[in-house]
Structures are given as structure tokens and as C-alpha cells.
Amino acid sequence: MIEMKKETTGKLQEIDEKFDKYNENVLDIGSSRRTTVFDEERPGRPPDVVTEKIIEKVHDMILADRRTKVRELAKPVGVSTGTAINILHDKLAMKKLSARWVPRLLAVDNTRIRLLISKQYLEQFKRDPKDFLRRVVIAETWAYFEEFDKSYFWRD
């Protein structure tokens, strides 16, 4: 029994010494490495590839042709299609509507013009409602049934 106690005591002392030595090494390594809590610059590609120049190019291409596909935007600019989509949605605030890229929100000038036109229409309506409604066409759609979808056809 006494021998067992000596053996376990010796092992415990050995473990304690290793643990102390390990702690000293860890503290030395940790204190010599980091001096601030902020991230330091890392080698490699920057995290954000999108620059103002790229955003400007994409915007100009969209204004030139609003039916441009995302792949057609991404290739000449030199970004991935995912990055091109992020530029359109996040940076330029655009969405695809009926195969065209349009701004999600109206510019200040466009909003002002719409407000002025709406006020003019309201004044015309107040002056002569019958005449106003006679001139304005509301919710009328012409549908031609000759235009079939090319991917569908009738079989006998």
C-alpha cells in the first residue's frame, strides 16, 4: 500500500511538472504573438473584389441594354456571376422585372415627376370627371391567341 502511494505521488508530481511546463510555453507563445485584438493583414486575395470602378462598369452596361444577362455582365468585368448578382441587387439596388433590370426604388427626380403628373391628373378629374374618365383607359388588355409558346405544340 505504501509503495502504491509513492508511485502515484511520483506520477502526480511528474504530471504536475509537465502541466506547469506546458502552461509556461503556451503563455510565452501567446504573449509573443499577439499584441492587439484587431485582425492583422493576411496574405492573399482581398476579401472584397468589388470596387467602385467595377460597379460603374456594370451600371453602364445595364443602362446600355437592360435585357443583359448576368453572365454577359460578369465576363467582361472579370467577376463571378454571384458577384455580379450581388452588385446588381446590393450595390445598385436593381431587380429583374420582365427580363429587364430596373431600379428597385425610384430616383428623387422620377418620384417628383410622378407626383406632379398625379396632381395634374387629379386636378383634371376634379374639373370634369366624365371627360377625364372618357380619355383614360383603365385595365384594358389586348390578348392575341395566335402567339403560341414555341416549346408547346398540339399533337393529333
PDB file of C-alpha atoms in Angstrom:
ATOM      1  CA  MET A   1       0.000   0.000   0.000  1.00  0.00           C
ATOM      2  CA  ILE A   2       2.832   2.384   0.874  1.00  0.00           C
ATOM      3  CA  GLU A   3       4.581   1.554  -2.406  1.00  0.00           C
ATOM      4  CA  MET A   4       1.408   2.347  -4.317  1.00  0.00           C
ATOM      5  CA  LYS A   5       1.123   5.740  -2.644  1.00  0.00           C
ATOM      6  CA  LYS A   6       4.755   6.555  -3.508  1.00  0.00           C
ATOM      7  CA  GLU A   7       4.207   5.505  -7.123  1.00  0.00           C
ATOM      8  CA  THR A   8       1.024   7.560  -7.579  1.00  0.00           C
ATOM      9  CA  THR A   9       2.581  10.511  -5.787  1.00  0.00           C
ATOM     10  CA  GLY A  10       5.563  10.358  -8.126  1.00  0.00           C
ATOM     11  CA  LYS A  11       3.318  10.186 -11.176  1.00  0.00           C
ATOM     12  CA  LEU A  12       1.248  13.093  -9.921  1.00  0.00           C
ATOM     13  CA  GLN A  13       4.368  15.199  -9.420  1.00  0.00           C
ATOM     14  CA  GLU A  14       5.548  14.306 -12.940  1.00  0.00           C
ATOM     15  CA  ILE A  15       2.175  15.261 -14.421  1.00  0.00           C
ATOM     16  CA  ASP A  16       2.162  18.484 -12.415  1.00  0.00           C
ATOM     17  CA  GLU A  17       5.646  19.417 -13.701  1.00  0.00           C
ATOM     18  CA  LYS A  18       4.647  18.703 -17.327  1.00  0.00           C
ATOM     19  CA  PHE A  19       1.490  20.743 -16.899  1.00  0.00           C
ATOM     20  CA  ASP A  20       3.426  23.703 -15.465  1.00  0.00           C
ATOM     21  CA  LYS A  21       5.961  23.492 -18.300  1.00  0.00           C
ATOM     22  CA  TYR A  22       3.141  23.322 -20.880  1.00  0.00           C
ATOM     23  CA  ASN A  23       1.398  26.346 -19.355  1.00  0.00           C
ATOM     24  CA  GLU A  24       4.618  28.364 -19.447  1.00  0.00           C
ATOM     25  CA  ASN A  25       5.121  27.510 -23.130  1.00  0.00           C
ATOM     26  CA  VAL A  26       1.558  28.405 -24.032  1.00  0.00           C
ATOM     27  CA  LEU A  27       1.765  31.712 -22.220  1.00  0.00           C
ATOM     28  CA  ASP A  28       5.116  32.511 -23.863  1.00  0.00           C
ATOM     29  CA  ILE A  29       3.814  31.728 -27.350  1.00  0.00           C
ATOM     30  CA  GLY A  30       0.583  33.637 -26.797  1.00  0.00           C
ATOM     31  CA  SER A  31       2.231  36.747 -25.403  1.00  0.00           C
ATOM     32  CA  SER A  32       4.882  36.907 -28.121  1.00  0.00           C
ATOM     33  CA  ARG A  33       2.400  36.552 -30.975  1.00  0.00           C
ATOM     34  CA  ARG A  34      -0.487  38.926 -30.417  1.00  0.00           C
ATOM     35  CA  THR A  35      -0.272  42.485 -29.230  1.00  0.00           C
ATOM     36  CA  THR A  36      -3.735  43.687 -30.330  1.00  0.00           C
ATOM     37  CA  VAL A  37      -7.205  42.250 -30.502  1.00  0.00           C
ATOM     38  CA  PHE A  38      -7.752  43.535 -34.070  1.00  0.00           C
ATOM     39  CA  ASP A  39      -7.195  41.387 -37.148  1.00  0.00           C
ATOM     40  CA  GLU A  40      -3.882  41.858 -38.851  1.00  0.00           C
ATOM     41  CA  GLU A  41      -3.465  41.894 -42.612  1.00  0.00           C
ATOM     42  CA  ARG A  42      -3.237  38.459 -44.136  1.00  0.00           C
ATOM     43  CA  PRO A  43      -1.514  37.491 -47.351  1.00  0.00           C
ATOM     44  CA  GLY A  44      -3.622  36.520 -50.335  1.00  0.00           C
ATOM     45  CA  ARG A  45      -6.600  37.833 -52.171  1.00  0.00           C
ATOM     46  CA  PRO A  46      -8.506  40.721 -50.563  1.00  0.00           C
ATOM     47  CA  PRO A  47     -11.921  39.739 -49.206  1.00  0.00           C
ATOM     48  CA  ASP A  48     -13.809  42.302 -51.281  1.00  0.00           C
ATOM     49  CA  VAL A  49     -13.185  42.209 -55.025  1.00  0.00           C
ATOM     50  CA  VAL A  50     -15.883  44.748 -55.827  1.00  0.00           C
ATOM     51  CA  THR A  51     -14.544  48.225 -56.481  1.00  0.00           C
ATOM     52  CA  GLU A  52     -16.292  51.434 -57.500  1.00  0.00           C
ATOM     53  CA  LYS A  53     -14.841  51.023 -60.994  1.00  0.00           C
ATOM     54  CA  ILE A  54     -16.430  47.577 -61.389  1.00  0.00           C
ATOM     55  CA  ILE A  55     -19.777  48.820 -60.066  1.00  0.00           C
ATOM     56  CA  GLU A  56     -19.638  51.702 -62.540  1.00  0.00           C
ATOM     57  CA  LYS A  57     -18.910  49.335 -65.452  1.00  0.00           C
ATOM     58  CA  VAL A  58     -21.822  47.064 -64.527  1.00  0.00           C
ATOM     59  CA  HIS A  59     -24.136  50.073 -64.182  1.00  0.00           C
ATOM     60  CA  ASP A  60     -23.105  51.428 -67.594  1.00  0.00           C
ATOM     61  CA  MET A  61     -23.631  48.023 -69.213  1.00  0.00           C
ATOM     62  CA  ILE A  62     -27.105  47.751 -67.674  1.00  0.00           C
ATOM     63  CA  LEU A  63     -28.065  51.237 -68.837  1.00  0.00           C
ATOM     64  CA  ALA A  64     -26.879  50.393 -72.351  1.00  0.00           C
ATOM     65  CA  ASP A  65     -29.006  47.224 -72.510  1.00  0.00           C
ATOM     66  CA  ARG A  66     -31.456  46.400 -69.734  1.00  0.00           C
ATOM     67  CA  ARG A  67     -32.017  42.902 -71.140  1.00  0.00           C
ATOM     68  CA  THR A  68     -28.419  41.897 -70.477  1.00  0.00           C
ATOM     69  CA  LYS A  69     -27.906  38.521 -68.813  1.00  0.00           C
ATOM     70  CA  VAL A  70     -25.858  38.216 -65.640  1.00  0.00           C
ATOM     71  CA  ARG A  71     -23.261  36.042 -67.402  1.00  0.00           C
ATOM     72  CA  GLU A  72     -22.875  38.718 -70.075  1.00  0.00           C
ATOM     73  CA  LEU A  73     -22.213  41.277 -67.338  1.00  0.00           C
ATOM     74  CA  ALA A  74     -19.801  39.171 -65.307  1.00  0.00           C
ATOM     75  CA  LYS A  75     -17.460  38.021 -68.082  1.00  0.00           C
ATOM     76  CA  PRO A  76     -16.224  41.397 -69.450  1.00  0.00           C
ATOM     77  CA  VAL A  77     -15.920  42.896 -65.974  1.00  0.00           C
ATOM     78  CA  GLY A  78     -13.968  39.890 -64.695  1.00  0.00           C
ATOM     79  CA  VAL A  79     -16.117  38.836 -61.737  1.00  0.00           C
ATOM     80  CA  SER A  80     -18.156  35.731 -60.992  1.00  0.00           C
ATOM     81  CA  THR A  81     -21.864  35.578 -61.733  1.00  0.00           C
ATOM     82  CA  GLY A  82     -22.583  35.546 -57.991  1.00  0.00           C
ATOM     83  CA  THR A  83     -20.591  38.741 -57.531  1.00  0.00           C
ATOM     84  CA  ALA A  84     -22.404  40.316 -60.497  1.00  0.00           C
ATOM     85  CA  ILE A  85     -25.752  39.434 -58.912  1.00  0.00           C
ATOM     86  CA  ASN A  86     -24.610  40.941 -55.591  1.00  0.00           C
ATOM     87  CA  ILE A  87     -23.555  44.135 -57.383  1.00  0.00           C
ATOM     88  CA  LEU A  88     -26.935  44.409 -59.099  1.00  0.00           C
ATOM     89  CA  HIS A  89     -29.024  43.650 -56.008  1.00  0.00           C
ATOM     90  CA  ASP A  90     -26.975  45.116 -53.158  1.00  0.00           C
ATOM     91  CA  LYS A  91     -24.881  47.920 -54.656  1.00  0.00           C
ATOM     92  CA  LEU A  92     -27.136  49.162 -57.483  1.00  0.00           C
ATOM     93  CA  ALA A  93     -30.475  48.205 -55.842  1.00  0.00           C
ATOM     94  CA  MET A  94     -31.867  46.655 -59.022  1.00  0.00           C
ATOM     95  CA  LYS A  95     -34.088  43.669 -59.649  1.00  0.00           C
ATOM     96  CA  LYS A  96     -35.043  41.767 -62.767  1.00  0.00           C
ATOM     97  CA  LEU A  97     -38.549  42.553 -63.938  1.00  0.00           C
ATOM     98  CA  SER A  98     -39.918  41.027 -67.142  1.00  0.00           C
ATOM     99  CA  ALA A  99     -36.408  40.190 -68.360  1.00  0.00           C
ATOM    100  CA  ARG A 100     -35.194  43.761 -67.714  1.00  0.00           C
ATOM    101  CA  TRP A 101     -33.030  45.134 -64.936  1.00  0.00           C
ATOM    102  CA  VAL A 102     -34.814  48.062 -63.299  1.00  0.00           C
ATOM    103  CA  PRO A 103     -34.017  50.131 -60.216  1.00  0.00           C
ATOM    104  CA  ARG A 104     -35.836  48.848 -57.143  1.00  0.00           C
ATOM    105  CA  LEU A 105     -36.509  52.362 -55.882  1.00  0.00           C
ATOM    106  CA  LEU A 106     -37.217  55.413 -57.999  1.00  0.00           C
ATOM    107  CA  ALA A 107     -34.723  58.240 -58.091  1.00  0.00           C
ATOM    108  CA  VAL A 108     -35.756  61.522 -56.473  1.00  0.00           C
ATOM    109  CA  ASP A 109     -36.382  63.169 -59.860  1.00  0.00           C
ATOM    110  CA  ASN A 110     -38.590  60.297 -61.038  1.00  0.00           C
ATOM    111  CA  THR A 111     -40.611  60.416 -57.825  1.00  0.00           C
ATOM    112  CA  ARG A 112     -41.086  64.172 -58.164  1.00  0.00           C
ATOM    113  CA  ILE A 113     -42.209  63.833 -61.803  1.00  0.00           C
ATOM    114  CA  ARG A 114     -44.716  61.106 -60.888  1.00  0.00           C
ATOM    115  CA  LEU A 115     -46.082  63.266 -58.085  1.00  0.00           C
ATOM    116  CA  LEU A 116     -46.534  66.279 -60.396  1.00  0.00           C
ATOM    117  CA  ILE A 117     -48.269  64.186 -63.064  1.00  0.00           C
ATOM    118  CA  SER A 118     -50.570  62.619 -60.457  1.00  0.00           C
ATOM    119  CA  LYS A 119     -51.522  66.076 -59.159  1.00  0.00           C
ATOM    120  CA  GLN A 120     -52.281  67.248 -62.715  1.00  0.00           C
ATOM    121  CA  TYR A 121     -54.499  64.204 -63.288  1.00  0.00           C
ATOM    122  CA  LEU A 122     -56.300  64.839 -60.005  1.00  0.00           C
ATOM    123  CA  GLU A 123     -56.981  68.475 -60.970  1.00  0.00           C
ATOM    124  CA  GLN A 124     -58.320  67.379 -64.384  1.00  0.00           C
ATOM    125  CA  PHE A 125     -60.553  64.819 -62.693  1.00  0.00           C
ATOM    126  CA  LYS A 126     -61.918  67.422 -60.244  1.00  0.00           C
ATOM    127  CA  ARG A 127     -62.754  69.824 -63.107  1.00  0.00           C
ATOM    128  CA  ASP A 128     -64.638  67.315 -65.269  1.00  0.00           C
ATOM    129  CA  PRO A 129     -64.780  63.689 -64.069  1.00  0.00           C
ATOM    130  CA  LYS A 130     -66.755  62.375 -67.065  1.00  0.00           C
ATOM    131  CA  ASP A 131     -64.374  63.866 -69.611  1.00  0.00           C
ATOM    132  CA  PHE A 132     -61.364  62.616 -67.669  1.00  0.00           C
ATOM    133  CA  LEU A 133     -62.651  59.039 -67.431  1.00  0.00           C
ATOM    134  CA  ARG A 134     -63.621  59.083 -71.106  1.00  0.00           C
ATOM    135  CA  ARG A 135     -59.984  59.781 -72.061  1.00  0.00           C
ATOM    136  CA  VAL A 136     -58.224  57.456 -69.639  1.00  0.00           C
ATOM    137  CA  VAL A 137     -58.187  53.746 -70.404  1.00  0.00           C
ATOM    138  CA  ILE A 138     -58.152  51.655 -67.249  1.00  0.00           C
ATOM    139  CA  ALA A 139     -57.062  47.977 -67.168  1.00  0.00           C
ATOM    140  CA  GLU A 140     -57.690  47.115 -70.774  1.00  0.00           C
ATOM    141  CA  THR A 141     -55.527  44.398 -72.266  1.00  0.00           C
ATOM    142  CA  TRP A 142     -55.476  43.053 -75.791  1.00  0.00           C
ATOM    143  CA  ALA A 143     -54.620  39.371 -75.994  1.00  0.00           C
ATOM    144  CA  TYR A 144     -53.823  37.720 -79.303  1.00  0.00           C
ATOM    145  CA  PHE A 145     -54.267  33.975 -79.270  1.00  0.00           C
ATOM    146  CA  GLU A 146     -52.124  33.378 -82.366  1.00  0.00           C
ATOM    147  CA  GLU A 147     -48.890  33.769 -80.397  1.00  0.00           C
ATOM    148  CA  PHE A 148     -48.192  30.270 -79.087  1.00  0.00           C
ATOM    149  CA  ASP A 149     -45.327  29.336 -76.858  1.00  0.00           C
ATOM    150  CA  LYS A 150     -42.731  27.705 -79.111  1.00  0.00           C
ATOM    151  CA  SER A 151     -41.958  24.944 -76.624  1.00  0.00           C
ATOM    152  CA  TYR A 152     -45.546  23.631 -76.716  1.00  0.00           C
ATOM    153  CA  PHE A 153     -47.390  22.200 -79.679  1.00  0.00           C
ATOM    154  CA  TRP A 154     -50.575  20.254 -80.350  1.00  0.00           C
ATOM    155  CA  ARG A 155     -50.454  16.652 -81.450  1.00  0.00           C
ATOM    156  CA  ASP A 156     -53.116  14.535 -83.107  1.00  0.00           C
TER     157      ASP A 156
END
